[in-house]
Amino acid sequence: MIRAIYPGSFDPVTYGHLDIMKRAAALVDELIVGVLNNNAKTPLFSAEERVRMLKDAMKDIENVKVLPFEGLLIDFAKQMDACMVIRGLRAITDFENELKMAQTNHKLSPKVETVFLTTSLEHAYLSSTVVKEVACFGGDISQFVPKSVEKMIQEKMMEKESVHQ
Ligand code: ADP
């Protein structure tokens, strides 16, 4: 039984993440999408909101679970009895940081392997930051995120605007 974890902030989830998730789910018995609840960062969406948007986006894929986590990824992997961590690589700029993280995690727990999936070309430019920047200025994000996520982003932007008025 191969149980893998795909960790990330997913703030918000994009078609790039969903592509990696679907491809990873086809390779393993169970894929746990771990939504990082990091108190040091101020995300646009709370961990609960990000879990909700991911569950909705992945509802048709049976072997995928979505759970929030805090602290060390390796501790979460042990807790879930997972032997694999999946990460996505978009460009060479992702590589250095991902290599450091994979090597650190391997030192902390040699039984957990990090496996990299390379982005599908059409999503190579896509990041949560780009989506937030475009949405912030009222641009069209429909080609970057699913409809349900687009709606949540628009609602969040309106909420923020009304707070600042
Ligand atoms: P983190 O804060 O952990 O970097 P992200 O939500 O930005 O979390 O990304 C989670 C994972 O998904 C990372 O491995 C990242 O490289 C990968 N990823 C993000 N966007 C894409 C994309 N467009 N194509 C492929 N992989 C991606």
PDB file of N, CA, C and O and ligand atoms in Angstrom, residues 6-12 14-17 19-20 36 41 86-90 94 98 101 117-120 123-128, ligand 1:
ATOM      1  N   TYR A   6       0.862  15.037  -0.608  1.00  0.00           N
ATOM      2  CA  TYR A   6       1.185  16.189  -1.462  1.00  0.00           C
ATOM      3  C   TYR A   6       0.942  17.427  -0.599  1.00  0.00           C
ATOM      4  O   TYR A   6      -0.208  17.835  -0.397  1.00  0.00           O
ATOM      5  N   PRO A   7       2.025  17.999  -0.054  1.00  0.00           N
ATOM      6  CA  PRO A   7       1.852  19.146   0.845  1.00  0.00           C
ATOM      7  C   PRO A   7       1.949  20.478   0.111  1.00  0.00           C
ATOM      8  O   PRO A   7       2.617  20.574  -0.920  1.00  0.00           O
ATOM      9  N   GLY A   8       1.308  21.482   0.648  1.00  0.00           N
ATOM     10  CA  GLY A   8       1.431  22.810   0.056  1.00  0.00           C
ATOM     11  C   GLY A   8       0.569  23.813   0.788  1.00  0.00           C
ATOM     12  O   GLY A   8      -0.182  23.457   1.703  1.00  0.00           O
ATOM     13  N   SER A   9       0.697  25.065   0.362  1.00  0.00           N
ATOM     14  CA  SER A   9      -0.134  26.120   0.955  1.00  0.00           C
ATOM     15  C   SER A   9      -1.486  26.186   0.226  1.00  0.00           C
ATOM     16  O   SER A   9      -2.512  26.459   0.836  1.00  0.00           O
ATOM     17  N   PHE A  10      -1.454  26.008  -1.079  1.00  0.00           N
ATOM     18  CA  PHE A  10      -2.671  26.013  -1.900  1.00  0.00           C
ATOM     19  C   PHE A  10      -3.526  27.253  -1.602  1.00  0.00           C
ATOM     20  O   PHE A  10      -4.715  27.140  -1.325  1.00  0.00           O
ATOM     21  N   ASP A  11      -2.906  28.419  -1.667  1.00  0.00           N
ATOM     22  CA  ASP A  11      -3.586  29.670  -1.265  1.00  0.00           C
ATOM     23  C   ASP A  11      -3.696  30.639  -2.439  1.00  0.00           C
ATOM     24  O   ASP A  11      -2.981  31.628  -2.478  1.00  0.00           O
ATOM     25  N   PRO A  12      -4.569  30.390  -3.417  1.00  0.00           N
ATOM     26  CA  PRO A  12      -5.526  29.302  -3.551  1.00  0.00           C
ATOM     27  C   PRO A  12      -4.976  28.171  -4.429  1.00  0.00           C
ATOM     28  O   PRO A  12      -3.919  28.323  -5.046  1.00  0.00           O
ATOM     29  N   THR A  14      -4.640  25.982  -7.701  1.00  0.00           N
ATOM     30  CA  THR A  14      -4.708  26.364  -9.128  1.00  0.00           C
ATOM     31  C   THR A  14      -4.811  25.092  -9.986  1.00  0.00           C
ATOM     32  O   THR A  14      -4.623  23.987  -9.481  1.00  0.00           O
ATOM     33  N   TYR A  15      -5.026  25.289 -11.286  1.00  0.00           N
ATOM     34  CA  TYR A  15      -5.047  24.137 -12.196  1.00  0.00           C
ATOM     35  C   TYR A  15      -3.686  23.424 -12.211  1.00  0.00           C
ATOM     36  O   TYR A  15      -3.610  22.241 -12.502  1.00  0.00           O
ATOM     37  N   GLY A  16      -2.609  24.159 -11.890  1.00  0.00           N
ATOM     38  CA  GLY A  16      -1.275  23.538 -11.819  1.00  0.00           C
ATOM     39  C   GLY A  16      -1.214  22.513 -10.699  1.00  0.00           C
ATOM     40  O   GLY A  16      -0.751  21.383 -10.883  1.00  0.00           O
ATOM     41  N   HIS A  17      -1.704  22.887  -9.503  1.00  0.00           N
ATOM     42  CA  HIS A  17      -1.751  21.946  -8.380  1.00  0.00           C
ATOM     43  C   HIS A  17      -2.656  20.754  -8.717  1.00  0.00           C
ATOM     44  O   HIS A  17      -2.318  19.607  -8.439  1.00  0.00           O
ATOM     45  N   ASP A  19      -3.488  19.448 -11.501  1.00  0.00           N
ATOM     46  CA  ASP A  19      -2.864  18.557 -12.486  1.00  0.00           C
ATOM     47  C   ASP A  19      -1.886  17.597 -11.771  1.00  0.00           C
ATOM     48  O   ASP A  19      -1.903  16.388 -12.013  1.00  0.00           O
ATOM     49  N   ILE A  20      -1.067  18.149 -10.867  1.00  0.00           N
ATOM     50  CA  ILE A  20      -0.110  17.313 -10.133  1.00  0.00           C
ATOM     51  C   ILE A  20      -0.879  16.299  -9.263  1.00  0.00           C
ATOM     52  O   ILE A  20      -0.535  15.120  -9.209  1.00  0.00           O
ATOM     53  N   LEU A  36      -1.043  23.159   4.469  1.00  0.00           N
ATOM     54  CA  LEU A  36      -0.194  23.704   5.528  1.00  0.00           C
ATOM     55  C   LEU A  36      -0.848  24.895   6.223  1.00  0.00           C
ATOM     56  O   LEU A  36      -1.204  25.886   5.588  1.00  0.00           O
ATOM     57  N   LYS A  41       2.874  32.707   8.197  1.00  0.00           N
ATOM     58  CA  LYS A  41       2.412  33.349   6.959  1.00  0.00           C
ATOM     59  C   LYS A  41       1.001  33.879   7.171  1.00  0.00           C
ATOM     60  O   LYS A  41       0.255  33.346   7.985  1.00  0.00           O
ATOM     61  N   ILE A  86       5.047  13.978  -2.428  1.00  0.00           N
ATOM     62  CA  ILE A  86       5.011  14.427  -3.829  1.00  0.00           C
ATOM     63  C   ILE A  86       5.216  15.931  -3.853  1.00  0.00           C
ATOM     64  O   ILE A  86       4.602  16.655  -3.067  1.00  0.00           O
ATOM     65  N   ARG A  87       6.063  16.404  -4.761  1.00  0.00           N
ATOM     66  CA  ARG A  87       6.188  17.846  -4.976  1.00  0.00           C
ATOM     67  C   ARG A  87       6.174  18.110  -6.480  1.00  0.00           C
ATOM     68  O   ARG A  87       6.557  17.246  -7.274  1.00  0.00           O
ATOM     69  N   GLY A  88       5.731  19.291  -6.848  1.00  0.00           N
ATOM     70  CA  GLY A  88       5.692  19.662  -8.266  1.00  0.00           C
ATOM     71  C   GLY A  88       6.868  20.558  -8.603  1.00  0.00           C
ATOM     72  O   GLY A  88       7.272  21.389  -7.780  1.00  0.00           O
ATOM     73  N   LEU A  89       7.411  20.404  -9.781  1.00  0.00           N
ATOM     74  CA  LEU A  89       8.499  21.275 -10.239  1.00  0.00           C
ATOM     75  C   LEU A  89       8.044  22.014 -11.487  1.00  0.00           C
ATOM     76  O   LEU A  89       7.665  21.392 -12.478  1.00  0.00           O
ATOM     77  N   ARG A  90       8.123  23.347 -11.415  1.00  0.00           N
ATOM     78  CA  ARG A  90       7.712  24.141 -12.576  1.00  0.00           C
ATOM     79  C   ARG A  90       8.897  24.545 -13.421  1.00  0.00           C
ATOM     80  O   ARG A  90       8.851  24.514 -14.631  1.00  0.00           O
ATOM     81  N   ASP A  94      12.455  26.531  -9.064  1.00  0.00           N
ATOM     82  CA  ASP A  94      11.862  25.743  -7.962  1.00  0.00           C
ATOM     83  C   ASP A  94      12.879  24.755  -7.407  1.00  0.00           C
ATOM     84  O   ASP A  94      12.800  24.345  -6.253  1.00  0.00           O
ATOM     85  N   GLU A  98      13.489  23.097  -3.516  1.00  0.00           N
ATOM     86  CA  GLU A  98      12.886  21.763  -3.385  1.00  0.00           C
ATOM     87  C   GLU A  98      13.952  20.719  -3.037  1.00  0.00           C
ATOM     88  O   GLU A  98      13.706  19.804  -2.251  1.00  0.00           O
ATOM     89  N   MET A 101      14.785  21.048   0.631  1.00  0.00           N
ATOM     90  CA  MET A 101      13.707  20.512   1.477  1.00  0.00           C
ATOM     91  C   MET A 101      13.708  18.990   1.451  1.00  0.00           C
ATOM     92  O   MET A 101      13.588  18.328   2.480  1.00  0.00           O
ATOM     93  N   LEU A 117       7.130  15.525  -9.569  1.00  0.00           N
ATOM     94  CA  LEU A 117       6.443  15.456 -10.860  1.00  0.00           C
ATOM     95  C   LEU A 117       6.664  16.797 -11.548  1.00  0.00           C
ATOM     96  O   LEU A 117       6.517  17.856 -10.910  1.00  0.00           O
ATOM     97  N   THR A 118       7.025  16.752 -12.815  1.00  0.00           N
ATOM     98  CA  THR A 118       7.247  18.019 -13.524  1.00  0.00           C
ATOM     99  C   THR A 118       5.910  18.540 -14.048  1.00  0.00           C
ATOM    100  O   THR A 118       5.031  17.766 -14.431  1.00  0.00           O
ATOM    101  N   THR A 119       5.796  19.838 -14.027  1.00  0.00           N
ATOM    102  CA  THR A 119       4.541  20.475 -14.433  1.00  0.00           C
ATOM    103  C   THR A 119       4.185  20.162 -15.889  1.00  0.00           C
ATOM    104  O   THR A 119       5.074  19.997 -16.725  1.00  0.00           O
ATOM    105  N   SER A 120       2.902  20.104 -16.160  1.00  0.00           N
ATOM    106  CA  SER A 120       2.476  20.057 -17.561  1.00  0.00           C
ATOM    107  C   SER A 120       2.780  21.434 -18.138  1.00  0.00           C
ATOM    108  O   SER A 120       2.572  22.452 -17.457  1.00  0.00           O
ATOM    109  N   HIS A 123       0.872  24.667 -17.585  1.00  0.00           N
ATOM    110  CA  HIS A 123       0.739  25.250 -16.245  1.00  0.00           C
ATOM    111  C   HIS A 123       2.067  25.759 -15.686  1.00  0.00           C
ATOM    112  O   HIS A 123       2.147  26.141 -14.527  1.00  0.00           O
ATOM    113  N   ALA A 124       3.086  25.754 -16.520  1.00  0.00           N
ATOM    114  CA  ALA A 124       4.450  26.040 -16.041  1.00  0.00           C
ATOM    115  C   ALA A 124       4.577  27.438 -15.421  1.00  0.00           C
ATOM    116  O   ALA A 124       5.372  27.655 -14.522  1.00  0.00           O
ATOM    117  N   TYR A 125       3.790  28.374 -15.884  1.00  0.00           N
ATOM    118  CA  TYR A 125       3.892  29.772 -15.423  1.00  0.00           C
ATOM    119  C   TYR A 125       3.010  30.029 -14.201  1.00  0.00           C
ATOM    120  O   TYR A 125       3.070  31.090 -13.581  1.00  0.00           O
ATOM    121  N   LEU A 126       2.157  29.061 -13.867  1.00  0.00           N
ATOM    122  CA  LEU A 126       1.046  29.321 -12.946  1.00  0.00           C
ATOM    123  C   LEU A 126       1.438  29.150 -11.477  1.00  0.00           C
ATOM    124  O   LEU A 126       2.033  28.147 -11.092  1.00  0.00           O
ATOM    125  N   SER A 127       1.084  30.142 -10.659  1.00  0.00           N
ATOM    126  CA  SER A 127       1.327  30.043  -9.214  1.00  0.00           C
ATOM    127  C   SER A 127       0.162  30.718  -8.487  1.00  0.00           C
ATOM    128  O   SER A 127      -0.554  31.545  -9.071  1.00  0.00           O
ATOM    129  N   SER A 128       0.017  30.393  -7.210  1.00  0.00           N
ATOM    130  CA  SER A 128      -1.040  31.017  -6.402  1.00  0.00           C
ATOM    131  C   SER A 128      -0.826  32.529  -6.343  1.00  0.00           C
ATOM    132  O   SER A 128      -1.790  33.301  -6.360  1.00  0.00           O
TER     133      SER A 128
HETATM  134  P1  ADP B   1       4.342  25.798  -1.026  1.00  0.00           P
HETATM  135  O1  ADP B   1       3.968  26.937  -0.138  1.00  0.00           O
HETATM  136  O2  ADP B   1       4.593  24.501  -0.316  1.00  0.00           O
HETATM  137  O3  ADP B   1       5.373  26.109  -2.088  1.00  0.00           O
HETATM  138  P2  ADP B   1       2.344  25.793  -3.082  1.00  0.00           P
HETATM  139  O4  ADP B   1       0.888  25.733  -2.807  1.00  0.00           O
HETATM  140  O5  ADP B   1       2.851  27.043  -3.708  1.00  0.00           O
HETATM  141  O6  ADP B   1       2.989  25.469  -1.709  1.00  0.00           O
HETATM  142  O7  ADP B   1       2.792  24.541  -3.977  1.00  0.00           O
HETATM  143  C1  ADP B   1       2.667  23.219  -3.566  1.00  0.00           C
HETATM  144  C2  ADP B   1       3.413  22.341  -4.540  1.00  0.00           C
HETATM  145  O8  ADP B   1       2.836  22.439  -5.836  1.00  0.00           O
HETATM  146  C3  ADP B   1       4.893  22.688  -4.730  1.00  0.00           C
HETATM  147  O9  ADP B   1       5.609  21.483  -4.910  1.00  0.00           O
HETATM  148  C4  ADP B   1       4.895  23.512  -5.990  1.00  0.00           C
HETATM  149  O10 ADP B   1       6.149  23.461  -6.653  1.00  0.00           O
HETATM  150  C5  ADP B   1       3.830  22.794  -6.788  1.00  0.00           C
HETATM  151  N1  ADP B   1       3.215  23.661  -7.794  1.00  0.00           N
HETATM  152  C6  ADP B   1       2.688  24.892  -7.629  1.00  0.00           C
HETATM  153  N2  ADP B   1       2.211  25.393  -8.798  1.00  0.00           N
HETATM  154  C7  ADP B   1       2.471  24.445  -9.745  1.00  0.00           C
HETATM  155  C8  ADP B   1       2.265  24.357 -11.159  1.00  0.00           C
HETATM  156  N3  ADP B   1       1.728  25.358 -11.855  1.00  0.00           N
HETATM  157  N4  ADP B   1       2.656  23.213 -11.801  1.00  0.00           N
HETATM  158  C9  ADP B   1       3.232  22.216 -11.085  1.00  0.00           C
HETATM  159  N5  ADP B   1       3.488  22.234  -9.763  1.00  0.00           N
HETATM  160  C10 ADP B   1       3.105  23.336  -9.091  1.00  0.00           C
END
